[in-house]
Structures are given as C-alpha cells and as structure tokens.
C-alpha cells in the first residue's frame, strides 16, 4: 500500500522508525512530514496529508505530532478525511473496522515506538466491515455536505 505519512517537529524520530517499519512490512511510505526538530505548524502537515489521502495519492495516511490530536483535528477539516487518534491497538483495529478511518494519528510524546508500530500493524491488518457502519459513515458524509 502507498501510505502518506506526516509529522511535525515533535516526531521526526518516530516518523523515521515508522517509515522503516512500513518498508519492512512491504508498504510504500510517502513522506509529507518534516525531518528536523525546528518548530513548524502541525495544521499545515495535517491538511497536506488529508488532501493527499482524499485525492488518492495514497491508500491511507499516518499522522504524528506531540499528542496526535492537533494534526488530526487539522486533517479532519478536509472533506472526506476520517482521521482517528489511536493510543492502543484495539482502537486502531476498530477505527478501520467500524469507521473506515483513512488516517490514523498518534502522539510521539504519548506512546513509545513499539506501541506505535503495533498500532500501525493493527490498523493496516484490519478491514472495514461495511453494512450498518457504512450507513453511519454516510451520515457523516451528510454532515460534510455530500449528496
Ligand atoms: C507542538 O509543540 C505540539 O503542540 C504538537 O506537536 C501537537 O502535540 C499538537 O497537538
């Protein structure tokens, strides 16, 4: 899978580790994040990754900032993005199965690298279940103004 990955200055090291892990799993990570600790604005990264995922430049996205929250809030402002902050593997599995999340986010200041890798794997291994969950996603689309 092509996976768009973005991060702010709180997370270059964790991003590099996740990029390496994605390659080991046979995926193609595309780096939209920053590679230095110089202060930057997480909304810019969240928006860029959100737009890229919605435009089909990748199959899904991974966002990392200090908490995972700011960058996911920004991504979720892009129509069609369903970005979910995950700090555990159960959430990571369920956001794919039930919410068909197209982006997961986590915080480099919140979880360690092993938890982050497990979260990525749980999300990528899970499949959307459709059915009543699709009906609910359609309701989300209605809020966004889809017809
Ligand atoms: C940057 O210091 C920090 O605010 C950011 O990485 C993130 O945690 C925001 O939600």
mmCIF file with all atom_site columns, C-alpha atoms in Angstrom, residues 1-146:
data_model
loop_
_atom_site.group_PDB
_atom_site.id
_atom_site.type_symbol
_atom_site.label_atom_id
_atom_site.label_alt_id
_atom_site.label_comp_id
_atom_site.label_asym_id
_atom_site.label_entity_id
_atom_site.label_seq_id
_atom_site.pdbx_PDB_ins_code
_atom_site.Cartn_x
_atom_site.Cartn_y
_atom_site.Cartn_z
_atom_site.occupancy
_atom_site.B_iso_or_equiv
_atom_site.pdbx_formal_charge
_atom_site.auth_seq_id
_atom_site.auth_comp_id
_atom_site.auth_asym_id
_atom_site.auth_atom_id
_atom_site.pdbx_PDB_model_num
ATOM 1   C CA . UNK A 1 1   ? 0.000   0.000  0.000  1.00 0.00 ? 1   UNK A CA 1
ATOM 2   C CA . UNK A 1 2   ? 1.028   3.599  -0.547 1.00 0.00 ? 2   UNK A CA 1
ATOM 3   C CA . UNK A 1 3   ? 0.913   5.258  2.844  1.00 0.00 ? 3   UNK A CA 1
ATOM 4   C CA . UNK A 1 4   ? 1.201   9.028  3.228  1.00 0.00 ? 4   UNK A CA 1
ATOM 5   C CA . UNK A 1 5   ? 2.975   9.888  6.443  1.00 0.00 ? 5   UNK A CA 1
ATOM 6   C CA . UNK A 1 6   ? 3.228   13.322 8.033  1.00 0.00 ? 6   UNK A CA 1
ATOM 7   C CA . UNK A 1 7   ? 4.648   14.695 11.264 1.00 0.00 ? 7   UNK A CA 1
ATOM 8   C CA . UNK A 1 8   ? 5.611   17.937 12.917 1.00 0.00 ? 8   UNK A CA 1
ATOM 9   C CA . UNK A 1 9   ? 8.777   18.814 14.839 1.00 0.00 ? 9   UNK A CA 1
ATOM 10  C CA . UNK A 1 10  ? 7.665   16.698 17.816 1.00 0.00 ? 10  UNK A CA 1
ATOM 11  C CA . UNK A 1 11  ? 8.069   13.478 15.880 1.00 0.00 ? 11  UNK A CA 1
ATOM 12  C CA . UNK A 1 12  ? 10.786  13.179 13.195 1.00 0.00 ? 12  UNK A CA 1
ATOM 13  C CA . UNK A 1 13  ? 12.479  10.276 15.010 1.00 0.00 ? 13  UNK A CA 1
ATOM 14  C CA . UNK A 1 14  ? 9.250   8.338  15.451 1.00 0.00 ? 14  UNK A CA 1
ATOM 15  C CA . UNK A 1 15  ? 8.334   9.041  11.818 1.00 0.00 ? 15  UNK A CA 1
ATOM 16  C CA . UNK A 1 16  ? 11.682  7.610  10.611 1.00 0.00 ? 16  UNK A CA 1
ATOM 17  C CA . UNK A 1 17  ? 11.115  4.468  12.663 1.00 0.00 ? 17  UNK A CA 1
ATOM 18  C CA . UNK A 1 18  ? 7.593   4.078  11.296 1.00 0.00 ? 18  UNK A CA 1
ATOM 19  C CA . UNK A 1 19  ? 8.801   4.647  7.734  1.00 0.00 ? 19  UNK A CA 1
ATOM 20  C CA . UNK A 1 20  ? 11.381  1.881  8.234  1.00 0.00 ? 20  UNK A CA 1
ATOM 21  C CA . UNK A 1 21  ? 8.738   -0.418 9.712  1.00 0.00 ? 21  UNK A CA 1
ATOM 22  C CA . UNK A 1 22  ? 6.299   0.225  6.854  1.00 0.00 ? 22  UNK A CA 1
ATOM 23  C CA . UNK A 1 23  ? 9.014   -0.706 4.353  1.00 0.00 ? 23  UNK A CA 1
ATOM 24  C CA . UNK A 1 24  ? 9.734   -3.902 6.298  1.00 0.00 ? 24  UNK A CA 1
ATOM 25  C CA . UNK A 1 25  ? 6.026   -4.736 6.001  1.00 0.00 ? 25  UNK A CA 1
ATOM 26  C CA . UNK A 1 26  ? 6.274   -4.251 2.233  1.00 0.00 ? 26  UNK A CA 1
ATOM 27  C CA . UNK A 1 27  ? 4.484   -0.902 2.020  1.00 0.00 ? 27  UNK A CA 1
ATOM 28  C CA . UNK A 1 28  ? 5.490   2.278  0.242  1.00 0.00 ? 28  UNK A CA 1
ATOM 29  C CA . UNK A 1 29  ? 5.605   5.206  2.670  1.00 0.00 ? 29  UNK A CA 1
ATOM 30  C CA . UNK A 1 30  ? 5.444   8.706  1.185  1.00 0.00 ? 30  UNK A CA 1
ATOM 31  C CA . UNK A 1 31  ? 6.939   11.322 3.499  1.00 0.00 ? 31  UNK A CA 1
ATOM 32  C CA . UNK A 1 32  ? 4.987   14.585 3.802  1.00 0.00 ? 32  UNK A CA 1
ATOM 33  C CA . UNK A 1 33  ? 6.408   15.368 7.226  1.00 0.00 ? 33  UNK A CA 1
ATOM 34  C CA . UNK A 1 34  ? 9.334   17.384 8.491  1.00 0.00 ? 34  UNK A CA 1
ATOM 35  C CA . UNK A 1 35  ? 12.738  15.850 9.126  1.00 0.00 ? 35  UNK A CA 1
ATOM 36  C CA . UNK A 1 36  ? 14.037  18.300 11.684 1.00 0.00 ? 36  UNK A CA 1
ATOM 37  C CA . UNK A 1 37  ? 13.146  19.459 15.183 1.00 0.00 ? 37  UNK A CA 1
ATOM 38  C CA . UNK A 1 38  ? 12.803  23.042 14.012 1.00 0.00 ? 38  UNK A CA 1
ATOM 39  C CA . UNK A 1 39  ? 9.421   24.375 15.095 1.00 0.00 ? 39  UNK A CA 1
ATOM 40  C CA . UNK A 1 40  ? 6.703   24.146 12.442 1.00 0.00 ? 40  UNK A CA 1
ATOM 41  C CA . UNK A 1 41  ? 2.903   24.278 12.281 1.00 0.00 ? 41  UNK A CA 1
ATOM 42  C CA . UNK A 1 42  ? 1.088   20.958 12.569 1.00 0.00 ? 42  UNK A CA 1
ATOM 43  C CA . UNK A 1 43  ? -2.089  22.236 10.812 1.00 0.00 ? 43  UNK A CA 1
ATOM 44  C CA . UNK A 1 44  ? -0.113  22.606 7.558  1.00 0.00 ? 44  UNK A CA 1
ATOM 45  C CA . UNK A 1 45  ? 1.016   18.979 7.717  1.00 0.00 ? 45  UNK A CA 1
ATOM 46  C CA . UNK A 1 46  ? -2.400  17.651 8.719  1.00 0.00 ? 46  UNK A CA 1
ATOM 47  C CA . UNK A 1 47  ? -4.040  19.495 5.852  1.00 0.00 ? 47  UNK A CA 1
ATOM 48  C CA . UNK A 1 48  ? -1.436  18.342 3.292  1.00 0.00 ? 48  UNK A CA 1
ATOM 49  C CA . UNK A 1 49  ? -1.741  14.697 4.289  1.00 0.00 ? 49  UNK A CA 1
ATOM 50  C CA . UNK A 1 50  ? -5.525  14.922 4.463  1.00 0.00 ? 50  UNK A CA 1
ATOM 51  C CA . UNK A 1 51  ? -5.751  16.362 0.954  1.00 0.00 ? 51  UNK A CA 1
ATOM 52  C CA . UNK A 1 52  ? -3.314  13.794 -0.430 1.00 0.00 ? 52  UNK A CA 1
ATOM 53  C CA . UNK A 1 53  ? -5.300  10.888 1.024  1.00 0.00 ? 53  UNK A CA 1
ATOM 54  C CA . UNK A 1 54  ? -8.644  12.242 -0.213 1.00 0.00 ? 54  UNK A CA 1
ATOM 55  C CA . UNK A 1 55  ? -7.112  12.878 -3.662 1.00 0.00 ? 55  UNK A CA 1
ATOM 56  C CA . UNK A 1 56  ? -5.984  9.250  -3.842 1.00 0.00 ? 56  UNK A CA 1
ATOM 57  C CA . UNK A 1 57  ? -2.239  9.924  -3.763 1.00 0.00 ? 57  UNK A CA 1
ATOM 58  C CA . UNK A 1 58  ? -2.052  7.174  -1.152 1.00 0.00 ? 58  UNK A CA 1
ATOM 59  C CA . UNK A 1 59  ? -4.257  4.413  0.215  1.00 0.00 ? 59  UNK A CA 1
ATOM 60  C CA . UNK A 1 60  ? -4.287  5.858  3.720  1.00 0.00 ? 60  UNK A CA 1
ATOM 61  C CA . UNK A 1 61  ? -2.339  8.166  5.998  1.00 0.00 ? 61  UNK A CA 1
ATOM 62  C CA . UNK A 1 62  ? -0.425  8.242  9.250  1.00 0.00 ? 62  UNK A CA 1
ATOM 63  C CA . UNK A 1 63  ? -0.011  11.464 11.230 1.00 0.00 ? 63  UNK A CA 1
ATOM 64  C CA . UNK A 1 64  ? 2.271   12.027 14.210 1.00 0.00 ? 64  UNK A CA 1
ATOM 65  C CA . UNK A 1 65  ? 2.627   15.134 16.354 1.00 0.00 ? 65  UNK A CA 1
ATOM 66  C CA . UNK A 1 66  ? 3.177   15.557 20.085 1.00 0.00 ? 66  UNK A CA 1
ATOM 67  C CA . UNK A 1 67  ? -0.217  14.143 21.014 1.00 0.00 ? 67  UNK A CA 1
ATOM 68  C CA . UNK A 1 68  ? -1.678  13.168 17.643 1.00 0.00 ? 68  UNK A CA 1
ATOM 69  C CA . UNK A 1 69  ? -4.563  15.480 18.407 1.00 0.00 ? 69  UNK A CA 1
ATOM 70  C CA . UNK A 1 70  ? -3.739  18.807 16.751 1.00 0.00 ? 70  UNK A CA 1
ATOM 71  C CA . UNK A 1 71  ? -2.585  17.263 13.498 1.00 0.00 ? 71  UNK A CA 1
ATOM 72  C CA . UNK A 1 72  ? -5.682  15.018 13.316 1.00 0.00 ? 72  UNK A CA 1
ATOM 73  C CA . UNK A 1 73  ? -8.034  17.924 14.039 1.00 0.00 ? 73  UNK A CA 1
ATOM 74  C CA . UNK A 1 74  ? -6.475  19.767 11.090 1.00 0.00 ? 74  UNK A CA 1
ATOM 75  C CA . UNK A 1 75  ? -6.712  16.730 8.794  1.00 0.00 ? 75  UNK A CA 1
ATOM 76  C CA . UNK A 1 76  ? -10.345 16.203 9.760  1.00 0.00 ? 76  UNK A CA 1
ATOM 77  C CA . UNK A 1 77  ? -11.206 19.646 8.373  1.00 0.00 ? 77  UNK A CA 1
ATOM 78  C CA . UNK A 1 78  ? -10.544 18.269 4.883  1.00 0.00 ? 78  UNK A CA 1
ATOM 79  C CA . UNK A 1 79  ? -13.759 16.895 3.422  1.00 0.00 ? 79  UNK A CA 1
ATOM 80  C CA . UNK A 1 80  ? -13.597 13.126 3.198  1.00 0.00 ? 80  UNK A CA 1
ATOM 81  C CA . UNK A 1 81  ? -10.968 12.649 5.880  1.00 0.00 ? 81  UNK A CA 1
ATOM 82  C CA . UNK A 1 82  ? -11.718 10.366 8.801  1.00 0.00 ? 82  UNK A CA 1
ATOM 83  C CA . UNK A 1 83  ? -8.636  10.699 10.974 1.00 0.00 ? 83  UNK A CA 1
ATOM 84  C CA . UNK A 1 84  ? -8.587  8.877  14.298 1.00 0.00 ? 84  UNK A CA 1
ATOM 85  C CA . UNK A 1 85  ? -6.168  9.278  17.177 1.00 0.00 ? 85  UNK A CA 1
ATOM 86  C CA . UNK A 1 86  ? -5.095  5.867  18.465 1.00 0.00 ? 86  UNK A CA 1
ATOM 87  C CA . UNK A 1 87  ? -3.081  5.098  21.578 1.00 0.00 ? 87  UNK A CA 1
ATOM 88  C CA . UNK A 1 88  ? -3.865  1.366  21.654 1.00 0.00 ? 88  UNK A CA 1
ATOM 89  C CA . UNK A 1 89  ? -4.257  -1.481 19.184 1.00 0.00 ? 89  UNK A CA 1
ATOM 90  C CA . UNK A 1 90  ? -7.943  -2.106 19.916 1.00 0.00 ? 90  UNK A CA 1
ATOM 91  C CA . UNK A 1 91  ? -8.820  1.426  18.886 1.00 0.00 ? 91  UNK A CA 1
ATOM 92  C CA . UNK A 1 92  ? -6.569  1.107  15.832 1.00 0.00 ? 92  UNK A CA 1
ATOM 93  C CA . UNK A 1 93  ? -8.415  -2.046 14.712 1.00 0.00 ? 93  UNK A CA 1
ATOM 94  C CA . UNK A 1 94  ? -11.883 -0.662 15.414 1.00 0.00 ? 94  UNK A CA 1
ATOM 95  C CA . UNK A 1 95  ? -11.355 2.661  13.655 1.00 0.00 ? 95  UNK A CA 1
ATOM 96  C CA . UNK A 1 96  ? -10.775 0.678  10.462 1.00 0.00 ? 96  UNK A CA 1
ATOM 97  C CA . UNK A 1 97  ? -13.496 -1.953 11.039 1.00 0.00 ? 97  UNK A CA 1
ATOM 98  C CA . UNK A 1 98  ? -16.233 0.488  12.075 1.00 0.00 ? 98  UNK A CA 1
ATOM 99  C CA . UNK A 1 99  ? -15.230 3.994  10.998 1.00 0.00 ? 99  UNK A CA 1
ATOM 100 C CA . UNK A 1 100 ? -13.204 3.145  7.906  1.00 0.00 ? 100 UNK A CA 1
ATOM 101 C CA . UNK A 1 101 ? -10.683 5.687  9.144  1.00 0.00 ? 101 UNK A CA 1
ATOM 102 C CA . UNK A 1 102 ? -8.484  6.745  6.247  1.00 0.00 ? 102 UNK A CA 1
ATOM 103 C CA . UNK A 1 103 ? -5.868  8.262  8.550  1.00 0.00 ? 103 UNK A CA 1
ATOM 104 C CA . UNK A 1 104 ? -4.587  7.230  11.961 1.00 0.00 ? 104 UNK A CA 1
ATOM 105 C CA . UNK A 1 105 ? -2.755  9.587  14.255 1.00 0.00 ? 105 UNK A CA 1
ATOM 106 C CA . UNK A 1 106 ? -0.727  9.183  17.399 1.00 0.00 ? 106 UNK A CA 1
ATOM 107 C CA . UNK A 1 107 ? 1.465   11.197 19.711 1.00 0.00 ? 107 UNK A CA 1
ATOM 108 C CA . UNK A 1 108 ? 5.237   10.848 19.937 1.00 0.00 ? 108 UNK A CA 1
ATOM 109 C CA . UNK A 1 109 ? 5.038   12.423 23.395 1.00 0.00 ? 109 UNK A CA 1
ATOM 110 C CA . UNK A 1 110 ? 2.331   9.967  24.465 1.00 0.00 ? 110 UNK A CA 1
ATOM 111 C CA . UNK A 1 111 ? 3.266   6.485  23.247 1.00 0.00 ? 111 UNK A CA 1
ATOM 112 C CA . UNK A 1 112 ? 6.540   4.680  22.604 1.00 0.00 ? 112 UNK A CA 1
ATOM 113 C CA . UNK A 1 113 ? 7.804   3.356  19.298 1.00 0.00 ? 113 UNK A CA 1
ATOM 114 C CA . UNK A 1 114 ? 6.835   -0.278 19.973 1.00 0.00 ? 114 UNK A CA 1
ATOM 115 C CA . UNK A 1 115 ? 3.235   0.720  20.744 1.00 0.00 ? 115 UNK A CA 1
ATOM 116 C CA . UNK A 1 116 ? 3.225   2.929  17.647 1.00 0.00 ? 116 UNK A CA 1
ATOM 117 C CA . UNK A 1 117 ? 4.362   0.044  15.433 1.00 0.00 ? 117 UNK A CA 1
ATOM 118 C CA . UNK A 1 118 ? 1.724   -2.288 16.913 1.00 0.00 ? 118 UNK A CA 1
ATOM 119 C CA . UNK A 1 119 ? -0.939  0.369  16.321 1.00 0.00 ? 119 UNK A CA 1
ATOM 120 C CA . UNK A 1 120 ? 0.108   0.763  12.687 1.00 0.00 ? 120 UNK A CA 1
ATOM 121 C CA . UNK A 1 121 ? 0.030   -3.026 12.167 1.00 0.00 ? 121 UNK A CA 1
ATOM 122 C CA . UNK A 1 122 ? -3.383  -3.422 13.853 1.00 0.00 ? 122 UNK A CA 1
ATOM 123 C CA . UNK A 1 123 ? -4.831  -0.677 11.645 1.00 0.00 ? 123 UNK A CA 1
ATOM 124 C CA . UNK A 1 124 ? -3.304  -1.994 8.411  1.00 0.00 ? 124 UNK A CA 1
ATOM 125 C CA . UNK A 1 125 ? -4.370  -5.587 9.131  1.00 0.00 ? 125 UNK A CA 1
ATOM 126 C CA . UNK A 1 126 ? -7.996  -4.688 9.855  1.00 0.00 ? 126 UNK A CA 1
ATOM 127 C CA . UNK A 1 127 ? -10.759 -4.479 7.244  1.00 0.00 ? 127 UNK A CA 1
ATOM 128 C CA . UNK A 1 128 ? -13.781 -2.224 7.080  1.00 0.00 ? 128 UNK A CA 1
ATOM 129 C CA . UNK A 1 129 ? -16.922 -4.198 7.901  1.00 0.00 ? 129 UNK A CA 1
ATOM 130 C CA . UNK A 1 130 ? -19.394 -2.107 5.855  1.00 0.00 ? 130 UNK A CA 1
ATOM 131 C CA . UNK A 1 131 ? -23.135 -2.676 6.431  1.00 0.00 ? 131 UNK A CA 1
ATOM 132 C CA . UNK A 1 132 ? -24.508 -0.593 9.296  1.00 0.00 ? 132 UNK A CA 1
ATOM 133 C CA . UNK A 1 133 ? -21.106 1.040  9.653  1.00 0.00 ? 133 UNK A CA 1
ATOM 134 C CA . UNK A 1 134 ? -21.321 2.322  6.075  1.00 0.00 ? 134 UNK A CA 1
ATOM 135 C CA . UNK A 1 135 ? -24.768 3.761  6.853  1.00 0.00 ? 135 UNK A CA 1
ATOM 136 C CA . UNK A 1 136 ? -23.213 5.715  9.704  1.00 0.00 ? 136 UNK A CA 1
ATOM 137 C CA . UNK A 1 137 ? -20.352 6.930  7.538  1.00 0.00 ? 137 UNK A CA 1
ATOM 138 C CA . UNK A 1 138 ? -22.977 8.103  5.054  1.00 0.00 ? 138 UNK A CA 1
ATOM 139 C CA . UNK A 1 139 ? -24.447 10.181 7.893  1.00 0.00 ? 139 UNK A CA 1
ATOM 140 C CA . UNK A 1 140 ? -21.009 11.711 8.440  1.00 0.00 ? 140 UNK A CA 1
ATOM 141 C CA . UNK A 1 141 ? -20.825 12.470 4.718  1.00 0.00 ? 141 UNK A CA 1
ATOM 142 C CA . UNK A 1 142 ? -24.214 14.178 5.011  1.00 0.00 ? 142 UNK A CA 1
ATOM 143 C CA . UNK A 1 143 ? -22.795 16.456 7.725  1.00 0.00 ? 143 UNK A CA 1
ATOM 144 C CA . UNK A 1 144 ? -19.953 17.292 5.331  1.00 0.00 ? 144 UNK A CA 1
ATOM 145 C CA . UNK A 1 145 ? -22.453 18.204 2.629  1.00 0.00 ? 145 UNK A CA 1
ATOM 146 C CA . UNK A 1 146 ? -22.076 15.212 0.297  1.00 0.00 ? 146 UNK A CA 1
#
